[in-house]
Coordinates of C-alpha atoms and ligand atoms in Angstrom, one line a residue:
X1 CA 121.0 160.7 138.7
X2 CA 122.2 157.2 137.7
X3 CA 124.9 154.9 140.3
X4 CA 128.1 155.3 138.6
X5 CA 128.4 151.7 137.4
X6 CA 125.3 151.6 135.8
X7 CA 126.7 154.8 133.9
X8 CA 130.0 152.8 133.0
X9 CA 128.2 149.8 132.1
X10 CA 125.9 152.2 129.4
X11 CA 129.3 153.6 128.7
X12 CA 130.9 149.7 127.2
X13 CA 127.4 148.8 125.9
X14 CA 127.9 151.9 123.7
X15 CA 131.0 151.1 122.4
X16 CA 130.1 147.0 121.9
X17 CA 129.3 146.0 118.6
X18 CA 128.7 142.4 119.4
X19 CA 127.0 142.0 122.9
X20 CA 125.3 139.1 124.2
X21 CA 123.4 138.2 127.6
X22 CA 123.6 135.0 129.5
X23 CA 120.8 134.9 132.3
X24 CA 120.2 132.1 135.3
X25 CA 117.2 131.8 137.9
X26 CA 117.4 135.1 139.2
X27 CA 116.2 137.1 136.4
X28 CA 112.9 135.3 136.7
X29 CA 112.5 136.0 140.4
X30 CA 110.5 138.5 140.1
X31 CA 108.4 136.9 138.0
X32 CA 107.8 134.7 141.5
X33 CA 110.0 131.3 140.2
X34 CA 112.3 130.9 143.6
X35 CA 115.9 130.5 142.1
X36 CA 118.5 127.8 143.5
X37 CA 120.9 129.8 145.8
X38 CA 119.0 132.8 147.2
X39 CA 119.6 132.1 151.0
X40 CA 116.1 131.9 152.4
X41 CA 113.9 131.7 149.2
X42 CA 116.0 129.3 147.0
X43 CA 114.8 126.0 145.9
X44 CA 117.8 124.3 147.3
X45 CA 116.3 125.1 151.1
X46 CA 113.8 122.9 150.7
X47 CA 114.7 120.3 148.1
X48 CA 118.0 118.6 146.8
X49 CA 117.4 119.6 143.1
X50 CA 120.7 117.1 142.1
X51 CA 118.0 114.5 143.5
X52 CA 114.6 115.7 142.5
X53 CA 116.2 116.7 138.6
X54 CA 118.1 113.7 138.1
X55 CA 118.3 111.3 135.3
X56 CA 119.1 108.6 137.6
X57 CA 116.1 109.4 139.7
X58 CA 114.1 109.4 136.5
X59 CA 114.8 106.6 135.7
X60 CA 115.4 104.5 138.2
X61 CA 112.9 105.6 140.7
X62 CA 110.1 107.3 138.2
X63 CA 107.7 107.5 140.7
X64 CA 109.4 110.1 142.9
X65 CA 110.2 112.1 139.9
X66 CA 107.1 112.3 139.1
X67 CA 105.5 113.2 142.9
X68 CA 108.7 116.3 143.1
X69 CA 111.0 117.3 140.0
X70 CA 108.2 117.1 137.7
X71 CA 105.8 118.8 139.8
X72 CA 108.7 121.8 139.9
X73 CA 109.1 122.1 136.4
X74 CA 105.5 122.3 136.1
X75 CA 105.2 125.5 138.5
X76 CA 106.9 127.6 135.9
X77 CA 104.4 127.5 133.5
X78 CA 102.1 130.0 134.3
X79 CA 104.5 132.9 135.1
X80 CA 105.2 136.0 133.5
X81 CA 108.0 137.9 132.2
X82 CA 109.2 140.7 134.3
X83 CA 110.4 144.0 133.9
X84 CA 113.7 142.3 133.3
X85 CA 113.1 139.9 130.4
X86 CA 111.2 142.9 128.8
X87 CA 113.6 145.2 128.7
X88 CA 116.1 142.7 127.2
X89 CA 113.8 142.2 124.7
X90 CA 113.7 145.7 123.9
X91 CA 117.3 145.7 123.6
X92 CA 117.3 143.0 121.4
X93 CA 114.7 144.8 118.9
X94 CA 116.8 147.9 119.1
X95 CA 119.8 146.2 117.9
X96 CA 121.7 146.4 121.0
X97 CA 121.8 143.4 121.8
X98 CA 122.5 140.4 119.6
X99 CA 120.8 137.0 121.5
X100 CA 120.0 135.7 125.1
X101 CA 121.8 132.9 126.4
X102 CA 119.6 131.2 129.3
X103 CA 120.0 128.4 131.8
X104 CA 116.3 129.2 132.4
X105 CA 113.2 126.6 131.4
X106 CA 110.8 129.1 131.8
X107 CA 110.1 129.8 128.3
X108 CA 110.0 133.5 130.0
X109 CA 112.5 135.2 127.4
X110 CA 110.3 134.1 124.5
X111 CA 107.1 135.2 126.6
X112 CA 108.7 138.8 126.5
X113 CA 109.2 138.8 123.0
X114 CA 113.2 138.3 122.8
X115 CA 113.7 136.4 119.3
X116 CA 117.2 134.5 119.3
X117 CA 117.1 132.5 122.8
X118 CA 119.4 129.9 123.2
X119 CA 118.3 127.5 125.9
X120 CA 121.8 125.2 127.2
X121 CA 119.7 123.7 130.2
X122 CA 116.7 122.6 127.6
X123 CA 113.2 124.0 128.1
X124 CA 110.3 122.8 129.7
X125 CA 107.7 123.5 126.2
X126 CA 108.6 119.8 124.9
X127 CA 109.3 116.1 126.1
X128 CA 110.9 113.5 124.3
X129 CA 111.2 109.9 123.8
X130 CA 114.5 108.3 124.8
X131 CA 114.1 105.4 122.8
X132 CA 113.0 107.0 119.3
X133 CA 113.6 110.6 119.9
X134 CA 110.0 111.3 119.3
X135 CA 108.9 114.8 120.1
X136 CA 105.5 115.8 122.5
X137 CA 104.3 118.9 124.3
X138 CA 105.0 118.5 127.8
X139 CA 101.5 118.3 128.5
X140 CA 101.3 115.0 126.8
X141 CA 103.7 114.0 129.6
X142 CA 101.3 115.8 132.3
X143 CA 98.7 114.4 130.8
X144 CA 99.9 110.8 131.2
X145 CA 101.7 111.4 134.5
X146 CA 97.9 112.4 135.8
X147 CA 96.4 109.1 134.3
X148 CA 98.8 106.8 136.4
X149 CA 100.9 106.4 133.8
X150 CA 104.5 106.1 135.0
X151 CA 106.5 106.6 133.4
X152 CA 105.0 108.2 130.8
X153 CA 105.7 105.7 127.3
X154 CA 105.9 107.0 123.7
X155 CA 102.7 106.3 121.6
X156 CA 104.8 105.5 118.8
X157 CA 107.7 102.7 120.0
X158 CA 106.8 102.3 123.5
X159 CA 110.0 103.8 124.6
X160 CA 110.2 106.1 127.7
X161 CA 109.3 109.8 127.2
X162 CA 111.5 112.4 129.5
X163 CA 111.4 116.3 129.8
X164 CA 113.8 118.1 127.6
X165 CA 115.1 119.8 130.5
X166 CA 118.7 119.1 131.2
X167 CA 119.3 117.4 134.2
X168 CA 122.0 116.0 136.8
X169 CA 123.8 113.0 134.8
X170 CA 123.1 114.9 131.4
X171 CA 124.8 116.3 128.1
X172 CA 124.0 119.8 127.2
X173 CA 121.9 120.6 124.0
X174 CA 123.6 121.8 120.6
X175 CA 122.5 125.4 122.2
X176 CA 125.2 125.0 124.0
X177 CA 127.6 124.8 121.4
X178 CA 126.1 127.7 119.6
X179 CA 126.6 129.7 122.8
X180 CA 130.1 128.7 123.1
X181 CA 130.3 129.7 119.6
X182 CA 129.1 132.8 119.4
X183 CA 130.9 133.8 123.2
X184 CA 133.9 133.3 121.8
X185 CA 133.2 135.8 118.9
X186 CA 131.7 138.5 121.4
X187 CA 133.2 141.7 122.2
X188 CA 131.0 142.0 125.5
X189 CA 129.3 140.0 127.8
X190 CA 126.3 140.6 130.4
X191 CA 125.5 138.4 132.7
X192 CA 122.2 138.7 134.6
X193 CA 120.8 136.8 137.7
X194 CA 123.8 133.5 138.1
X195 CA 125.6 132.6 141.0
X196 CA 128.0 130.8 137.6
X197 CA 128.3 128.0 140.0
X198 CA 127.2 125.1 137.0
X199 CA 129.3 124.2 134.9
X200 CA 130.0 124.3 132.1
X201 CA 127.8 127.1 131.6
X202 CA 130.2 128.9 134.3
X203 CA 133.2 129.4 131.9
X204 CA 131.2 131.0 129.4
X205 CA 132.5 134.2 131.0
X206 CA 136.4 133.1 131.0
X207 CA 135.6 133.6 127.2
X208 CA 134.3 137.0 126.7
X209 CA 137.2 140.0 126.3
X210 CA 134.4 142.3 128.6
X211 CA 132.0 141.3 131.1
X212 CA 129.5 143.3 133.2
X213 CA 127.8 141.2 136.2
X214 CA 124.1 142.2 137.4
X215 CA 123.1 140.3 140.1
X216 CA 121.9 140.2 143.7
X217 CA 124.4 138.1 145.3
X218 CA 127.9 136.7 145.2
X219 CA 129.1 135.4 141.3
X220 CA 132.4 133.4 140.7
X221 CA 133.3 135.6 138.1
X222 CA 132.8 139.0 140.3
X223 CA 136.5 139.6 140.8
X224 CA 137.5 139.5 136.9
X225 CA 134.5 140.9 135.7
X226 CA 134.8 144.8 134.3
X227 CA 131.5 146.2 136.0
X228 CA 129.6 144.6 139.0
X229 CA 126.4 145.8 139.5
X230 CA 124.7 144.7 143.0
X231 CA 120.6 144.7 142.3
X232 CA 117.7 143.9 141.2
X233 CA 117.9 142.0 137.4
X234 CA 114.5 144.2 136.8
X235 CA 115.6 147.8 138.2
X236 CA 119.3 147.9 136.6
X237 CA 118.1 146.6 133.5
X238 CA 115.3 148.8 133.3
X239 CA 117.8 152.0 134.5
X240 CA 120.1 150.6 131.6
X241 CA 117.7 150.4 129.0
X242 CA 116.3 154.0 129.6
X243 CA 119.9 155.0 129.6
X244 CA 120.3 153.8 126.2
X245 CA 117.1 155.2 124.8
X246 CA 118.3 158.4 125.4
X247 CA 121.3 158.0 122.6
X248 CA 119.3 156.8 120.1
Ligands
NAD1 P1 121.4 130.3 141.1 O1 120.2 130.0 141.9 O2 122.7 129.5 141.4 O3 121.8 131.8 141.3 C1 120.9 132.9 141.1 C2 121.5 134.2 141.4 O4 120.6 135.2 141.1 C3 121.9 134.3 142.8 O5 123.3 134.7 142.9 C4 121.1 135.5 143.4 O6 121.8 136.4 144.2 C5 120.7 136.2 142.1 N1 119.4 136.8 142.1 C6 118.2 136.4 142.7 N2 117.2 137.2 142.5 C7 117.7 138.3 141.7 C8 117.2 139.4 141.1 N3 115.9 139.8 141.3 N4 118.0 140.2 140.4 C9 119.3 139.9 140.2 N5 119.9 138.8 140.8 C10 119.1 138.0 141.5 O7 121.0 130.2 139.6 P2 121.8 129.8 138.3 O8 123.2 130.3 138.3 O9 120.9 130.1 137.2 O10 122.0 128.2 138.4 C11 120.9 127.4 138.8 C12 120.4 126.4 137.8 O11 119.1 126.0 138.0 C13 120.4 126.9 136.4 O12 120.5 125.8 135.5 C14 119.0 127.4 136.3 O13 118.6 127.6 135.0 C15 118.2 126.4 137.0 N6 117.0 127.0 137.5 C16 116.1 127.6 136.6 C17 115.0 128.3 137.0 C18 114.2 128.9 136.0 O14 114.1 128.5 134.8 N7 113.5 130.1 136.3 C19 114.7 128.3 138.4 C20 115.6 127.7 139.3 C21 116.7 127.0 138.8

């Protein structure tokens, strides 16, 4: 027996031919990375992520950076993909799906196998330098960061080397353009695990002709979304993916 709006989500996945996904923070959750928003657990209890993932804190006061936004990024890279990212995966191998649209920096869709990820708040794989535009691991940055060197400098021009993560006080990748691109062209849009409280990631939505929510909490776009499903990212998906097996 399946909830009725997971049934009438299966129902306009069916008839999509061109459906993307745009995930936030709470599809990786469960893979233990607290989100912003989640009222007890969320990031935003204990720090002022505007503050400790800013480029004016970078850098203007590198050292703090360093001791708390860095550190945070850092967190994320041992984590795994959950039942969530894996079963969008799936999807996207069985063609139902065409690419995942992420706020995340957890390089967790890509750890799960999904192929064509765009990334509009950056990733936290690479760093850069802001003088030369230089490209390094991240752990080049760690690496430097743990030797006393702060900021960390590029090797090559000596100019400052930052996180390609997009921050408070930043533009937004090409991904971003690409998502708004290919958005507009969609015929359906899920949304998994965002408050869409950022913008301008947040009117990605407005966009789409059909949306279907999937999230714990409260979205902005609940009211004028087509299907709202209240739960776990990894238990709908998974409902919603065994759903769709059955057709095929
Ligand atoms: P948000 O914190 O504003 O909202 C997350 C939403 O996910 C909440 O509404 C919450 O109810 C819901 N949620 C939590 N756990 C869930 C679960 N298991 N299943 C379904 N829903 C769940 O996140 P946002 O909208 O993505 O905006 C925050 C910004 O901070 C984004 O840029 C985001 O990428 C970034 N961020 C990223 C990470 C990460 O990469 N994992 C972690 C924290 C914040």
């Amino acid at each position: 027996m399946i909830d009725k709006s997971v049934k009438e989500a299966c129902e306009m996945i069916k008839k999509s031919n061109n459906t993307l996904v745009l995930t936030g923070a709470g599809i990786s959750t469960e893979s233990g990375i607290p989100d912003f928003r989640s009222p007890n657990t969320g990031l935003w209890e204990k720090i002022d992520p505007m503050e400790a993932l800013s480029t004016s804190i970078l850098l203007n006061r590198p050292e703090k950076f360093y001791k708390k936004g860095f550190k945070m990024l850092l967190s994320m890279s041992d984590a795994k993909p959950n039942k969530a990212h894996i079963a969008l995966a799936n999807m996207e191998e069985m063609g139902i799906i065409k690419a995942v649209i992420t706020q995340n920096i957890d390089n967790l869709h890509q750890k799960a196998g999904s192929k064509y990820v765009l990334e509009v708040h950056g990733n936290t794989r690479t760093g850069s330098c802001m003088m030369c535009g230089k490209k390094v691991d991240l752990k080049i940055l760690e690496q430097k960061n743990q030797n006393g060197e702060i900021p960390p400098k590029c090797n090559s021009c000596n100019g400052i080397l930052r996180p390609d993560v997009v921050m408070f006080g930043d533009q937004l990748p090409e991904d971003f353009n690409t998502a708004w691109n290919i958005v507009n062209k969609c015929e359906l849009l899920i949304v998994v695990g965002s408050s869409l409280t950022i913008a301008p990631v947040s009117y990605l939505p407005q966009m789409a002709p059909r949306v279907i929510i999937i999230n714990l909490g409260e979205t902005s776009f609940d009211r004028y979304a087509d299907v709202v499903i209240k739960g776990k990212a990894g238990k709908v998906l998974t409902k919603i993916l065994d759903e769709l097996r059955k057709e095929v």
